[in-house]
Amino acid sequence: MGWTLSPWVRRLCLLLLCAAYLQGGLVKAFDFAGAVAEMQHFGIAPAAPMTLAVIVLELGASALVISGRLRWLGALVLAAFTLGATLVALRFWDMPQPQRFMAANAFFEHLGLVGGFLLVAGLDGRGRRHG
């Protein structure tokens, strides 16, 4: 048994994977007006209900991933959300330099998160079938 099989290490890794979504959901909840303004900036309407939906999604799906209850579902939801948000907010190909460089880096970092969540979903589903 390696260190990666330790339950507390697994829980810590899942917490770290979800950290941006926990932080994002809490910041949006405590600054709802600012979060609505961000939605409006990206042309998302109706902004207030969509902001509320994002808060519930970020916090709820993160709770599923970290708790292990329907982990595969929470991971798939966060993967889909991240991919969609990345395509809306980080359109680096439409940006001038130096914004293009920074947005491209963030775009591919977000694709890494999508891959991580898909891996979590797949491993959780495989464990349920074989365990």
PDB file of C-alpha atoms in Angstrom:
ATOM      1  CA  MET A   1       0.000   0.000   0.000  1.00  0.00           C
ATOM      2  CA  GLY A   2       1.355   3.364  -1.023  1.00  0.00           C
ATOM      3  CA  TRP A   3       0.755   6.723   0.566  1.00  0.00           C
ATOM      4  CA  THR A   4      -1.789   7.587  -2.138  1.00  0.00           C
ATOM      5  CA  LEU A   5      -4.110   4.894  -0.812  1.00  0.00           C
ATOM      6  CA  SER A   6      -4.400   6.538   2.590  1.00  0.00           C
ATOM      7  CA  PRO A   7      -7.986   7.737   3.130  1.00  0.00           C
ATOM      8  CA  TRP A   8      -6.901  11.095   4.527  1.00  0.00           C
ATOM      9  CA  VAL A   9      -4.567  11.726   1.585  1.00  0.00           C
ATOM     10  CA  ARG A  10      -7.372  10.882  -0.854  1.00  0.00           C
ATOM     11  CA  ARG A  11      -9.735  13.256   0.969  1.00  0.00           C
ATOM     12  CA  LEU A  12      -7.086  15.994   0.965  1.00  0.00           C
ATOM     13  CA  CYS A  13      -6.516  15.557  -2.777  1.00  0.00           C
ATOM     14  CA  LEU A  14     -10.252  15.767  -3.462  1.00  0.00           C
ATOM     15  CA  LEU A  15     -10.490  18.876  -1.281  1.00  0.00           C
ATOM     16  CA  LEU A  16      -7.630  20.479  -3.217  1.00  0.00           C
ATOM     17  CA  LEU A  17      -9.238  19.555  -6.544  1.00  0.00           C
ATOM     18  CA  CYS A  18     -12.459  21.277  -5.401  1.00  0.00           C
ATOM     19  CA  ALA A  19     -10.805  24.231  -3.643  1.00  0.00           C
ATOM     20  CA  ALA A  20     -11.447  26.757  -6.433  1.00  0.00           C
ATOM     21  CA  TYR A  21     -15.126  25.782  -6.573  1.00  0.00           C
ATOM     22  CA  LEU A  22     -15.568  25.985  -2.804  1.00  0.00           C
ATOM     23  CA  GLN A  23     -13.848  29.364  -2.735  1.00  0.00           C
ATOM     24  CA  GLY A  24     -15.760  30.566  -5.797  1.00  0.00           C
ATOM     25  CA  GLY A  25     -19.119  29.477  -4.453  1.00  0.00           C
ATOM     26  CA  LEU A  26     -18.519  31.109  -1.079  1.00  0.00           C
ATOM     27  CA  VAL A  27     -17.231  34.367  -2.567  1.00  0.00           C
ATOM     28  CA  LYS A  28     -20.254  34.532  -4.878  1.00  0.00           C
ATOM     29  CA  ALA A  29     -22.608  33.801  -1.972  1.00  0.00           C
ATOM     30  CA  PHE A  30     -21.088  36.535   0.211  1.00  0.00           C
ATOM     31  CA  ASP A  31     -20.849  39.063  -2.653  1.00  0.00           C
ATOM     32  CA  PHE A  32     -23.936  38.191  -4.632  1.00  0.00           C
ATOM     33  CA  ALA A  33     -24.126  41.599  -6.324  1.00  0.00           C
ATOM     34  CA  GLY A  34     -20.530  41.275  -7.509  1.00  0.00           C
ATOM     35  CA  ALA A  35     -21.211  37.767  -8.777  1.00  0.00           C
ATOM     36  CA  VAL A  36     -24.279  38.985 -10.683  1.00  0.00           C
ATOM     37  CA  ALA A  37     -22.154  41.755 -12.221  1.00  0.00           C
ATOM     38  CA  GLU A  38     -19.643  39.131 -13.338  1.00  0.00           C
ATOM     39  CA  MET A  39     -22.419  37.136 -15.029  1.00  0.00           C
ATOM     40  CA  GLN A  40     -23.607  40.294 -16.772  1.00  0.00           C
ATOM     41  CA  HIS A  41     -20.043  40.998 -17.924  1.00  0.00           C
ATOM     42  CA  PHE A  42     -20.024  37.651 -19.728  1.00  0.00           C
ATOM     43  CA  GLY A  43     -23.480  38.242 -21.210  1.00  0.00           C
ATOM     44  CA  ILE A  44     -25.189  35.534 -19.166  1.00  0.00           C
ATOM     45  CA  ALA A  45     -28.875  36.182 -18.547  1.00  0.00           C
ATOM     46  CA  PRO A  46     -30.886  36.124 -16.459  1.00  0.00           C
ATOM     47  CA  ALA A  47     -27.888  36.966 -14.307  1.00  0.00           C
ATOM     48  CA  ALA A  48     -29.301  36.644 -10.763  1.00  0.00           C
ATOM     49  CA  PRO A  49     -30.895  33.181 -11.167  1.00  0.00           C
ATOM     50  CA  MET A  50     -27.827  31.940 -13.050  1.00  0.00           C
ATOM     51  CA  THR A  51     -25.592  33.240 -10.260  1.00  0.00           C
ATOM     52  CA  LEU A  52     -27.659  31.365  -7.687  1.00  0.00           C
ATOM     53  CA  ALA A  53     -27.489  28.211  -9.826  1.00  0.00           C
ATOM     54  CA  VAL A  54     -23.702  28.492 -10.088  1.00  0.00           C
ATOM     55  CA  ILE A  55     -23.353  28.910  -6.321  1.00  0.00           C
ATOM     56  CA  VAL A  56     -25.453  25.798  -5.689  1.00  0.00           C
ATOM     57  CA  LEU A  57     -23.582  23.885  -8.398  1.00  0.00           C
ATOM     58  CA  GLU A  58     -20.094  24.798  -7.165  1.00  0.00           C
ATOM     59  CA  LEU A  59     -20.807  24.086  -3.508  1.00  0.00           C
ATOM     60  CA  GLY A  60     -23.123  21.114  -4.015  1.00  0.00           C
ATOM     61  CA  ALA A  61     -21.029  19.257  -6.575  1.00  0.00           C
ATOM     62  CA  SER A  62     -17.888  19.890  -4.500  1.00  0.00           C
ATOM     63  CA  ALA A  63     -19.631  18.424  -1.448  1.00  0.00           C
ATOM     64  CA  LEU A  64     -20.498  15.300  -3.458  1.00  0.00           C
ATOM     65  CA  VAL A  65     -16.916  14.873  -4.652  1.00  0.00           C
ATOM     66  CA  ILE A  66     -15.362  15.368  -1.224  1.00  0.00           C
ATOM     67  CA  SER A  67     -17.933  13.344   0.738  1.00  0.00           C
ATOM     68  CA  GLY A  68     -17.928  10.384  -1.619  1.00  0.00           C
ATOM     69  CA  ARG A  69     -21.712  10.360  -1.918  1.00  0.00           C
ATOM     70  CA  LEU A  70     -22.433  10.272  -5.663  1.00  0.00           C
ATOM     71  CA  ARG A  71     -18.816  11.352  -6.197  1.00  0.00           C
ATOM     72  CA  TRP A  72     -18.956  10.359  -9.869  1.00  0.00           C
ATOM     73  CA  LEU A  73     -21.946  12.651 -10.438  1.00  0.00           C
ATOM     74  CA  GLY A  74     -20.370  15.622  -8.664  1.00  0.00           C
ATOM     75  CA  ALA A  75     -17.175  15.136 -10.655  1.00  0.00           C
ATOM     76  CA  LEU A  76     -19.053  14.964 -13.972  1.00  0.00           C
ATOM     77  CA  VAL A  77     -21.038  18.099 -13.093  1.00  0.00           C
ATOM     78  CA  LEU A  78     -17.857  20.009 -12.221  1.00  0.00           C
ATOM     79  CA  ALA A  79     -16.127  18.756 -15.393  1.00  0.00           C
ATOM     80  CA  ALA A  80     -19.021  19.945 -17.585  1.00  0.00           C
ATOM     81  CA  PHE A  81     -19.351  23.242 -15.723  1.00  0.00           C
ATOM     82  CA  THR A  82     -15.616  23.915 -15.956  1.00  0.00           C
ATOM     83  CA  LEU A  83     -15.501  23.169 -19.669  1.00  0.00           C
ATOM     84  CA  GLY A  84     -18.492  25.424 -20.346  1.00  0.00           C
ATOM     85  CA  ALA A  85     -17.238  28.273 -18.185  1.00  0.00           C
ATOM     86  CA  THR A  86     -13.792  28.011 -19.749  1.00  0.00           C
ATOM     87  CA  LEU A  87     -15.220  28.292 -23.253  1.00  0.00           C
ATOM     88  CA  VAL A  88     -17.235  31.359 -22.213  1.00  0.00           C
ATOM     89  CA  ALA A  89     -14.686  33.217 -20.078  1.00  0.00           C
ATOM     90  CA  LEU A  90     -11.294  32.295 -21.530  1.00  0.00           C
ATOM     91  CA  ARG A  91     -11.682  32.824 -25.270  1.00  0.00           C
ATOM     92  CA  PHE A  92      -7.972  33.556 -25.629  1.00  0.00           C
ATOM     93  CA  TRP A  93      -8.125  33.288 -29.420  1.00  0.00           C
ATOM     94  CA  ASP A  94     -10.230  36.479 -29.484  1.00  0.00           C
ATOM     95  CA  MET A  95      -7.955  38.464 -27.160  1.00  0.00           C
ATOM     96  CA  PRO A  96      -5.046  40.798 -27.836  1.00  0.00           C
ATOM     97  CA  GLN A  97      -1.675  40.329 -26.166  1.00  0.00           C
ATOM     98  CA  PRO A  98      -0.826  40.267 -23.239  1.00  0.00           C
ATOM     99  CA  GLN A  99      -4.314  39.102 -22.210  1.00  0.00           C
ATOM    100  CA  ARG A 100      -4.108  36.304 -24.795  1.00  0.00           C
ATOM    101  CA  PHE A 101      -1.046  34.755 -23.157  1.00  0.00           C
ATOM    102  CA  MET A 102      -2.541  34.747 -19.660  1.00  0.00           C
ATOM    103  CA  ALA A 103      -5.961  33.553 -20.831  1.00  0.00           C
ATOM    104  CA  ALA A 104      -4.397  30.726 -22.875  1.00  0.00           C
ATOM    105  CA  ASN A 105      -2.511  29.525 -19.813  1.00  0.00           C
ATOM    106  CA  ALA A 106      -5.674  29.627 -17.706  1.00  0.00           C
ATOM    107  CA  PHE A 107      -7.649  27.902 -20.498  1.00  0.00           C
ATOM    108  CA  PHE A 108      -5.326  24.912 -20.532  1.00  0.00           C
ATOM    109  CA  GLU A 109      -5.103  24.814 -16.739  1.00  0.00           C
ATOM    110  CA  HIS A 110      -8.884  24.539 -16.688  1.00  0.00           C
ATOM    111  CA  LEU A 111      -8.735  21.706 -19.209  1.00  0.00           C
ATOM    112  CA  GLY A 112      -6.466  19.973 -16.688  1.00  0.00           C
ATOM    113  CA  LEU A 113      -9.180  20.351 -14.048  1.00  0.00           C
ATOM    114  CA  VAL A 114     -11.715  18.871 -16.472  1.00  0.00           C
ATOM    115  CA  GLY A 115      -9.399  15.893 -16.963  1.00  0.00           C
ATOM    116  CA  GLY A 116      -8.956  15.507 -13.224  1.00  0.00           C
ATOM    117  CA  PHE A 117     -12.702  15.472 -12.617  1.00  0.00           C
ATOM    118  CA  LEU A 118     -13.258  12.976 -15.432  1.00  0.00           C
ATOM    119  CA  LEU A 119     -10.589  10.760 -13.867  1.00  0.00           C
ATOM    120  CA  VAL A 120     -12.279  11.009 -10.459  1.00  0.00           C
ATOM    121  CA  ALA A 121     -15.645  10.141 -12.018  1.00  0.00           C
ATOM    122  CA  GLY A 122     -14.201   7.173 -13.890  1.00  0.00           C
ATOM    123  CA  LEU A 123     -12.306   5.806 -10.914  1.00  0.00           C
ATOM    124  CA  ASP A 124     -15.327   6.233  -8.644  1.00  0.00           C
ATOM    125  CA  GLY A 125     -17.570   4.447 -11.128  1.00  0.00           C
ATOM    126  CA  ARG A 126     -15.035   1.649 -11.589  1.00  0.00           C
ATOM    127  CA  GLY A 127     -14.755   1.190  -7.830  1.00  0.00           C
ATOM    128  CA  ARG A 128     -18.527   0.929  -7.500  1.00  0.00           C
ATOM    129  CA  ARG A 129     -18.693  -1.797 -10.175  1.00  0.00           C
ATOM    130  CA  HIS A 130     -15.727  -3.806  -8.933  1.00  0.00           C
ATOM    131  CA  GLY A 131     -15.731  -3.065  -5.238  1.00  0.00           C
TER     132      GLY A 131
END
